[in-house]
mmCIF file of C-alpha atoms in Angstrom:
data_model
loop_
_atom_site.group_PDB
_atom_site.id
_atom_site.type_symbol
_atom_site.label_atom_id
_atom_site.label_comp_id
_atom_site.label_asym_id
_atom_site.label_seq_id
_atom_site.Cartn_x
_atom_site.Cartn_y
_atom_site.Cartn_z
ATOM 1 C CA GLU A 802 93.838 108.879 87.251
ATOM 2 C CA THR A 803 96.141 106.224 85.928
ATOM 3 C CA GLY A 804 98.117 103.398 87.490
ATOM 4 C CA VAL A 805 97.684 102.345 91.081
ATOM 5 C CA THR A 806 96.503 104.838 93.678
ATOM 6 C CA GLN A 807 96.411 104.511 97.449
ATOM 7 C CA THR A 808 94.587 106.538 100.080
ATOM 8 C CA PRO A 809 95.335 107.914 102.518
ATOM 9 C CA ARG A 810 99.029 108.533 101.948
ATOM 10 C CA HIS A 811 99.643 108.991 105.671
ATOM 11 C CA LEU A 812 97.704 107.656 108.636
ATOM 12 C CA VAL A 813 98.233 107.964 112.356
ATOM 13 C CA MET A 814 96.038 105.828 114.584
ATOM 14 C CA GLY A 815 95.784 104.675 118.157
ATOM 15 C CA MET A 816 95.776 101.025 119.106
ATOM 16 C CA THR A 817 92.033 101.025 119.717
ATOM 17 C CA ASN A 818 91.068 102.697 116.438
ATOM 18 C CA LYS A 819 89.557 101.118 113.369
ATOM 19 C CA LYS A 820 90.674 102.425 110.002
ATOM 20 C CA SER A 821 90.844 101.255 106.395
ATOM 21 C CA LEU A 822 93.405 101.617 103.643
ATOM 22 C CA LYS A 823 92.172 101.856 100.089
ATOM 23 C CA CYS A 824 93.831 100.850 96.845
ATOM 24 C CA GLU A 825 92.485 101.388 93.360
ATOM 25 C CA GLN A 826 93.994 100.295 90.057
ATOM 26 C CA HIS A 827 93.115 101.743 86.669
ATOM 27 C CA LEU A 828 95.082 99.220 84.610
ATOM 28 C CA GLY A 829 92.437 96.599 83.939
ATOM 29 C CA HIS A 830 94.301 94.045 86.042
ATOM 30 C CA ASN A 831 92.791 91.003 87.741
ATOM 31 C CA ALA A 832 95.171 90.469 90.637
ATOM 32 C CA MET A 833 95.884 92.774 93.562
ATOM 33 C CA TYR A 834 98.362 92.528 96.414
ATOM 34 C CA TRP A 835 99.116 94.014 99.820
ATOM 35 C CA TYR A 836 102.732 94.289 100.961
ATOM 36 C CA LYS A 837 104.191 95.532 104.233
ATOM 37 C CA GLN A 838 107.477 97.460 104.144
ATOM 38 C CA SER A 839 109.126 97.914 107.527
ATOM 39 C CA ALA A 840 112.385 99.726 108.143
ATOM 40 C CA LYS A 841 115.447 97.573 107.447
ATOM 41 C CA LYS A 842 113.351 94.527 106.495
ATOM 42 C CA PRO A 843 112.485 93.083 103.092
ATOM 43 C CA LEU A 844 109.050 93.721 101.661
ATOM 44 C CA GLU A 845 106.619 91.145 102.986
ATOM 45 C CA LEU A 846 103.728 89.881 100.909
ATOM 46 C CA MET A 847 100.565 89.934 103.039
ATOM 47 C CA PHE A 848 97.630 89.067 100.808
ATOM 48 C CA VAL A 849 96.881 88.260 97.182
ATOM 49 C CA TYR A 850 93.547 88.481 95.434
ATOM 50 C CA ASN A 851 93.106 86.958 91.992
ATOM 51 C CA PHE A 852 89.816 87.610 90.207
ATOM 52 C CA LYS A 853 88.422 88.857 93.563
ATOM 53 C CA GLU A 854 89.286 85.593 95.332
ATOM 54 C CA GLN A 855 91.895 85.544 98.070
ATOM 55 C CA THR A 856 94.646 83.184 96.960
ATOM 56 C CA GLU A 857 97.347 83.977 99.493
ATOM 57 C CA ASN A 858 97.383 84.879 103.166
ATOM 58 C CA ASN A 859 100.948 84.994 104.341
ATOM 59 C CA SER A 860 100.288 84.223 108.028
ATOM 60 C CA VAL A 861 99.026 87.731 108.637
ATOM 61 C CA PRO A 862 97.472 88.487 112.066
ATOM 62 C CA SER A 863 93.697 88.764 112.091
ATOM 63 C CA ARG A 864 93.878 92.436 113.093
ATOM 64 C CA PHE A 865 94.509 92.973 109.364
ATOM 65 C CA SER A 866 91.440 92.153 107.280
ATOM 66 C CA PRO A 867 91.518 92.490 103.484
ATOM 67 C CA GLU A 868 88.535 93.058 101.243
ATOM 68 C CA CYS A 869 88.335 92.952 97.456
ATOM 69 C CA PRO A 870 84.857 93.942 96.264
ATOM 70 C CA ASN A 871 85.905 93.996 92.605
ATOM 71 C CA SER A 872 89.038 93.661 90.504
ATOM 72 C CA SER A 873 89.753 97.393 90.664
ATOM 73 C CA HIS A 874 89.524 97.961 94.413
ATOM 74 C CA LEU A 875 91.316 96.505 97.391
ATOM 75 C CA PHE A 876 90.931 97.469 101.030
ATOM 76 C CA LEU A 877 92.894 96.671 104.145
ATOM 77 C CA HIS A 878 90.805 97.040 107.294
ATOM 78 C CA LEU A 879 92.783 97.692 110.447
ATOM 79 C CA HIS A 880 91.715 97.239 114.064
ATOM 80 C CA THR A 881 93.486 97.007 117.408
ATOM 81 C CA LEU A 882 96.889 97.389 115.811
ATOM 82 C CA GLN A 883 100.189 97.342 117.663
ATOM 83 C CA PRO A 884 103.035 99.868 117.426
ATOM 84 C CA GLU A 885 105.124 97.270 115.570
ATOM 85 C CA ASP A 886 102.541 97.405 112.779
ATOM 86 C CA SER A 887 103.806 100.865 111.888
ATOM 87 C CA ALA A 888 105.153 100.590 108.344
ATOM 88 C CA LEU A 889 104.627 101.538 104.725
ATOM 89 C CA TYR A 890 101.797 99.494 103.232
ATOM 90 C CA LEU A 891 102.086 99.027 99.506
ATOM 91 C CA CYS A 892 99.426 97.879 97.112
ATOM 92 C CA ALA A 893 100.233 96.331 93.743
ATOM 93 C CA SER A 894 98.318 94.916 90.825
ATOM 94 C CA SER A 895 99.073 92.657 87.889
ATOM 95 C CA GLN A 896 97.288 91.065 84.973
ATOM 96 C CA ASP A 897 96.641 87.962 87.038
ATOM 97 C CA TRP A 898 98.243 85.785 89.672
ATOM 98 C CA ALA A 899 100.126 83.308 87.481
ATOM 99 C CA SER A 900 99.460 79.849 88.752
ATOM 100 C CA GLY A 901 100.623 76.582 87.332
ATOM 101 C CA SER A 902 102.616 75.688 84.304
ATOM 102 C CA GLY A 903 102.160 77.493 81.075
ATOM 103 C CA SER A 904 101.317 80.810 82.667
ATOM 104 C CA SER A 905 103.637 83.646 81.913
ATOM 105 C CA TYR A 906 104.696 85.966 84.676
ATOM 106 C CA ASN A 907 102.785 89.216 84.861
ATOM 107 C CA GLU A 908 104.556 92.346 86.045
ATOM 108 C CA GLN A 909 103.330 93.906 89.276
ATOM 109 C CA PHE A 910 102.686 97.644 89.344
ATOM 110 C CA PHE A 911 102.944 99.343 92.723
ATOM 111 C CA GLY A 912 101.075 102.214 94.298
ATOM 112 C CA PRO A 913 102.837 104.964 96.298
ATOM 113 C CA GLY A 914 101.970 103.392 99.630
ATOM 114 C CA THR A 915 100.300 104.457 102.862
ATOM 115 C CA ARG A 916 102.644 105.413 105.698
ATOM 116 C CA LEU A 917 100.981 104.051 108.841
ATOM 117 C CA THR A 918 101.970 105.074 112.340
ATOM 118 C CA VAL A 919 100.389 103.282 115.298
ATOM 119 C CA LEU A 920 100.684 105.107 118.603
ATOM 120 C CA ALA B 1190 112.317 77.932 98.853
ATOM 121 C CA GLN B 1191 113.560 81.043 97.154
ATOM 122 C CA SER B 1192 115.581 83.801 98.771
ATOM 123 C CA VAL B 1193 117.455 86.954 97.822
ATOM 124 C CA THR B 1194 120.500 88.553 99.404
ATOM 125 C CA GLN B 1195 121.608 92.016 98.505
ATOM 126 C CA LEU B 1196 125.210 92.663 99.419
ATOM 127 C CA GLY B 1197 125.576 96.052 101.048
ATOM 128 C CA SER B 1198 122.677 97.928 102.601
ATOM 129 C CA HIS B 1199 124.187 101.236 101.564
ATOM 130 C CA VAL B 1200 126.336 102.227 98.589
ATOM 131 C CA SER B 1201 127.777 105.683 97.991
ATOM 132 C CA VAL B 1202 129.303 106.764 94.673
ATOM 133 C CA SER B 1203 130.287 110.021 93.033
ATOM 134 C CA GLU B 1204 128.156 111.447 90.273
ATOM 135 C CA GLY B 1205 129.353 110.195 86.904
ATOM 136 C CA ALA B 1206 130.963 107.100 88.362
ATOM 137 C CA LEU B 1207 130.054 103.488 87.713
ATOM 138 C CA VAL B 1208 127.703 101.966 90.257
ATOM 139 C CA LEU B 1209 127.354 98.236 90.894
ATOM 140 C CA LEU B 1210 124.651 96.817 93.160
ATOM 141 C CA ARG B 1211 125.012 93.158 94.029
ATOM 142 C CA CYS B 1212 122.296 90.543 94.311
ATOM 143 C CA ASN B 1213 122.551 86.826 94.964
ATOM 144 C CA TYR B 1214 119.570 84.542 94.808
ATOM 145 C CA SER B 1215 118.624 81.024 95.747
ATOM 146 C CA SER B 1216 116.039 79.141 93.739
ATOM 147 C CA SER B 1217 115.275 75.488 93.083
ATOM 148 C CA VAL B 1218 113.694 76.313 89.728
ATOM 149 C CA PRO B 1219 114.835 78.594 86.904
ATOM 150 C CA PRO B 1220 114.199 81.989 88.428
ATOM 151 C CA TYR B 1221 112.546 85.102 87.209
ATOM 152 C CA LEU B 1222 114.680 88.015 88.425
ATOM 153 C CA PHE B 1223 113.860 91.669 88.887
ATOM 154 C CA TRP B 1224 115.297 94.971 89.992
ATOM 155 C CA TYR B 1225 112.967 97.624 91.387
ATOM 156 C CA VAL B 1226 113.731 101.204 92.413
ATOM 157 C CA GLN B 1227 111.966 103.152 95.144
ATOM 158 C CA TYR B 1228 112.303 106.910 95.389
ATOM 159 C CA PRO B 1229 111.452 108.631 98.676
ATOM 160 C CA ASN B 1230 107.744 108.558 99.500
ATOM 161 C CA GLN B 1231 106.946 106.543 96.404
ATOM 162 C CA GLY B 1232 106.111 102.965 95.512
ATOM 163 C CA LEU B 1233 108.335 100.551 93.641
ATOM 164 C CA GLN B 1234 109.079 100.954 89.948
ATOM 165 C CA LEU B 1235 110.367 98.122 87.797
ATOM 166 C CA LEU B 1236 113.825 98.829 86.342
ATOM 167 C CA LEU B 1237 114.338 95.570 84.483
ATOM 168 C CA LYS B 1238 113.593 91.875 84.532
ATOM 169 C CA TYR B 1239 115.136 88.606 83.382
ATOM 170 C CA PHE B 1240 113.130 85.559 82.390
ATOM 171 C CA SER B 1241 115.341 83.782 79.847
ATOM 172 C CA GLY B 1242 117.538 84.404 76.823
ATOM 173 C CA ASP B 1243 120.269 87.020 76.703
ATOM 174 C CA THR B 1244 121.862 87.197 80.137
ATOM 175 C CA LEU B 1245 122.603 90.921 79.840
ATOM 176 C CA VAL B 1246 119.362 92.802 80.349
ATOM 177 C CA GLN B 1247 118.822 96.449 79.535
ATOM 178 C CA GLY B 1248 116.427 98.440 81.676
ATOM 179 C CA ILE B 1249 115.105 101.927 82.027
ATOM 180 C CA LYS B 1250 117.096 104.974 83.163
ATOM 181 C CA GLY B 1251 120.338 103.553 81.713
ATOM 182 C CA PHE B 1252 120.522 100.566 84.065
ATOM 183 C CA GLU B 1253 121.518 97.060 83.043
ATOM 184 C CA ALA B 1254 121.875 93.761 84.866
ATOM 185 C CA GLU B 1255 123.704 90.546 84.148
ATOM 186 C CA PHE B 1256 122.382 87.109 85.061
ATOM 187 C CA LYS B 1257 125.110 84.635 85.989
ATOM 188 C CA ARG B 1258 123.680 81.208 86.724
ATOM 189 C CA SER B 1259 127.034 79.796 87.858
ATOM 190 C CA GLN B 1260 127.287 82.477 90.533
ATOM 191 C CA SER B 1261 123.570 82.718 91.320
ATOM 192 C CA SER B 1262 123.887 86.441 90.816
ATOM 193 C CA PHE B 1263 121.936 89.205 89.143
ATOM 194 C CA ASN B 1264 123.980 92.353 89.635
ATOM 195 C CA LEU B 1265 122.734 95.777 88.605
ATOM 196 C CA ARG B 1266 124.985 98.460 87.173
ATOM 197 C CA LYS B 1267 124.956 101.852 85.582
ATOM 198 C CA PRO B 1268 128.096 103.160 83.852
ATOM 199 C CA SER B 1269 127.574 106.809 84.838
ATOM 200 C CA VAL B 1270 125.314 107.534 87.773
ATOM 201 C CA HIS B 1271 123.291 110.739 88.045
ATOM 202 C CA TRP B 1272 122.240 112.536 91.232
ATOM 203 C CA SER B 1273 118.624 111.645 90.437
ATOM 204 C CA ASP B 1274 119.485 107.950 90.777
ATOM 205 C CA ALA B 1275 119.720 108.318 94.547
ATOM 206 C CA ALA B 1276 117.066 105.908 95.822
ATOM 207 C CA GLU B 1277 116.597 102.464 97.296
ATOM 208 C CA TYR B 1278 117.032 99.486 95.012
ATOM 209 C CA PHE B 1279 115.435 96.090 95.503
ATOM 210 C CA CYS B 1280 116.330 92.808 93.883
ATOM 211 C CA ALA B 1281 113.545 90.224 93.702
ATOM 212 C CA VAL B 1282 113.092 86.650 92.574
ATOM 213 C CA SER B 1283 109.974 84.798 91.541
ATOM 214 C CA ASP B 1284 108.954 81.379 90.360
ATOM 215 C CA LYS B 1285 106.278 80.900 87.745
ATOM 216 C CA GLY B 1286 103.700 81.260 90.474
ATOM 217 C CA GLY B 1287 104.127 84.998 90.485
ATOM 218 C CA LYS B 1288 105.086 85.411 94.136
ATOM 219 C CA LEU B 1289 107.867 87.989 94.509
ATOM 220 C CA ILE B 1290 110.567 87.480 97.144
ATOM 221 C CA PHE B 1291 112.485 90.698 97.802
ATOM 222 C CA GLY B 1292 115.945 91.381 99.133
ATOM 223 C CA GLN B 1293 116.521 93.793 101.983
ATOM 224 C CA GLY B 1294 117.262 96.691 99.681
ATOM 225 C CA THR B 1295 120.351 98.782 98.938
ATOM 226 C CA GLU B 1296 120.261 102.506 99.468
ATOM 227 C CA LEU B 1297 122.237 104.377 96.831
ATOM 228 C CA SER B 1298 123.688 107.780 97.667
ATOM 229 C CA VAL B 1299 125.217 109.951 94.954
ATOM 230 C CA LYS B 1300 127.908 112.441 95.918
ATOM 231 C CA PRO B 1301 128.292 115.648 93.896
#
């Protein structure tokens, strides 16, 4: 497979369930991202991992727990979610998370997303 | 802080017509600007980007965008839209740190 893949593509879960979203990139990138896309709202950056280290947590509730075991894989562990957490969760990757002067911007490549419904 | 405003949540044009999608941004530093497209049930695909240089940027699928610093705008256009261009379009801004700030999106409908 090429590019950025996400599994599952669709997920329905109850508020007491525990589930995980998986993202895998085959582009040799070093940075990976989780975004939340809700209806009629801009995409929200949730987490950033750069060289397997978390560099950004955008005030995300603790019921969302990211994990990045290596530069190619990113997980989002879900537990005790709320109905308002229903959304499309998008994963992206880039060459690295540009930080500081002198770094050029690296394009982010997106996966197809996981459509999550919380009942 | 950076922000993006897309003017019009929904645009409808006839096939073959010119389409213009508007984007205004706010940034305290020279911005990096992007347009992404999202087809139904898919992720985002980069159409084009502006970092510096020529203010008219050519992208994929026949799209182009013009950066106007004086108006803080980065509008996207296509001279002759095709039915397959029906999708949602997102404008985004970034500083050198790499963090993307997205607009709310504009849904493009193409009438036969």
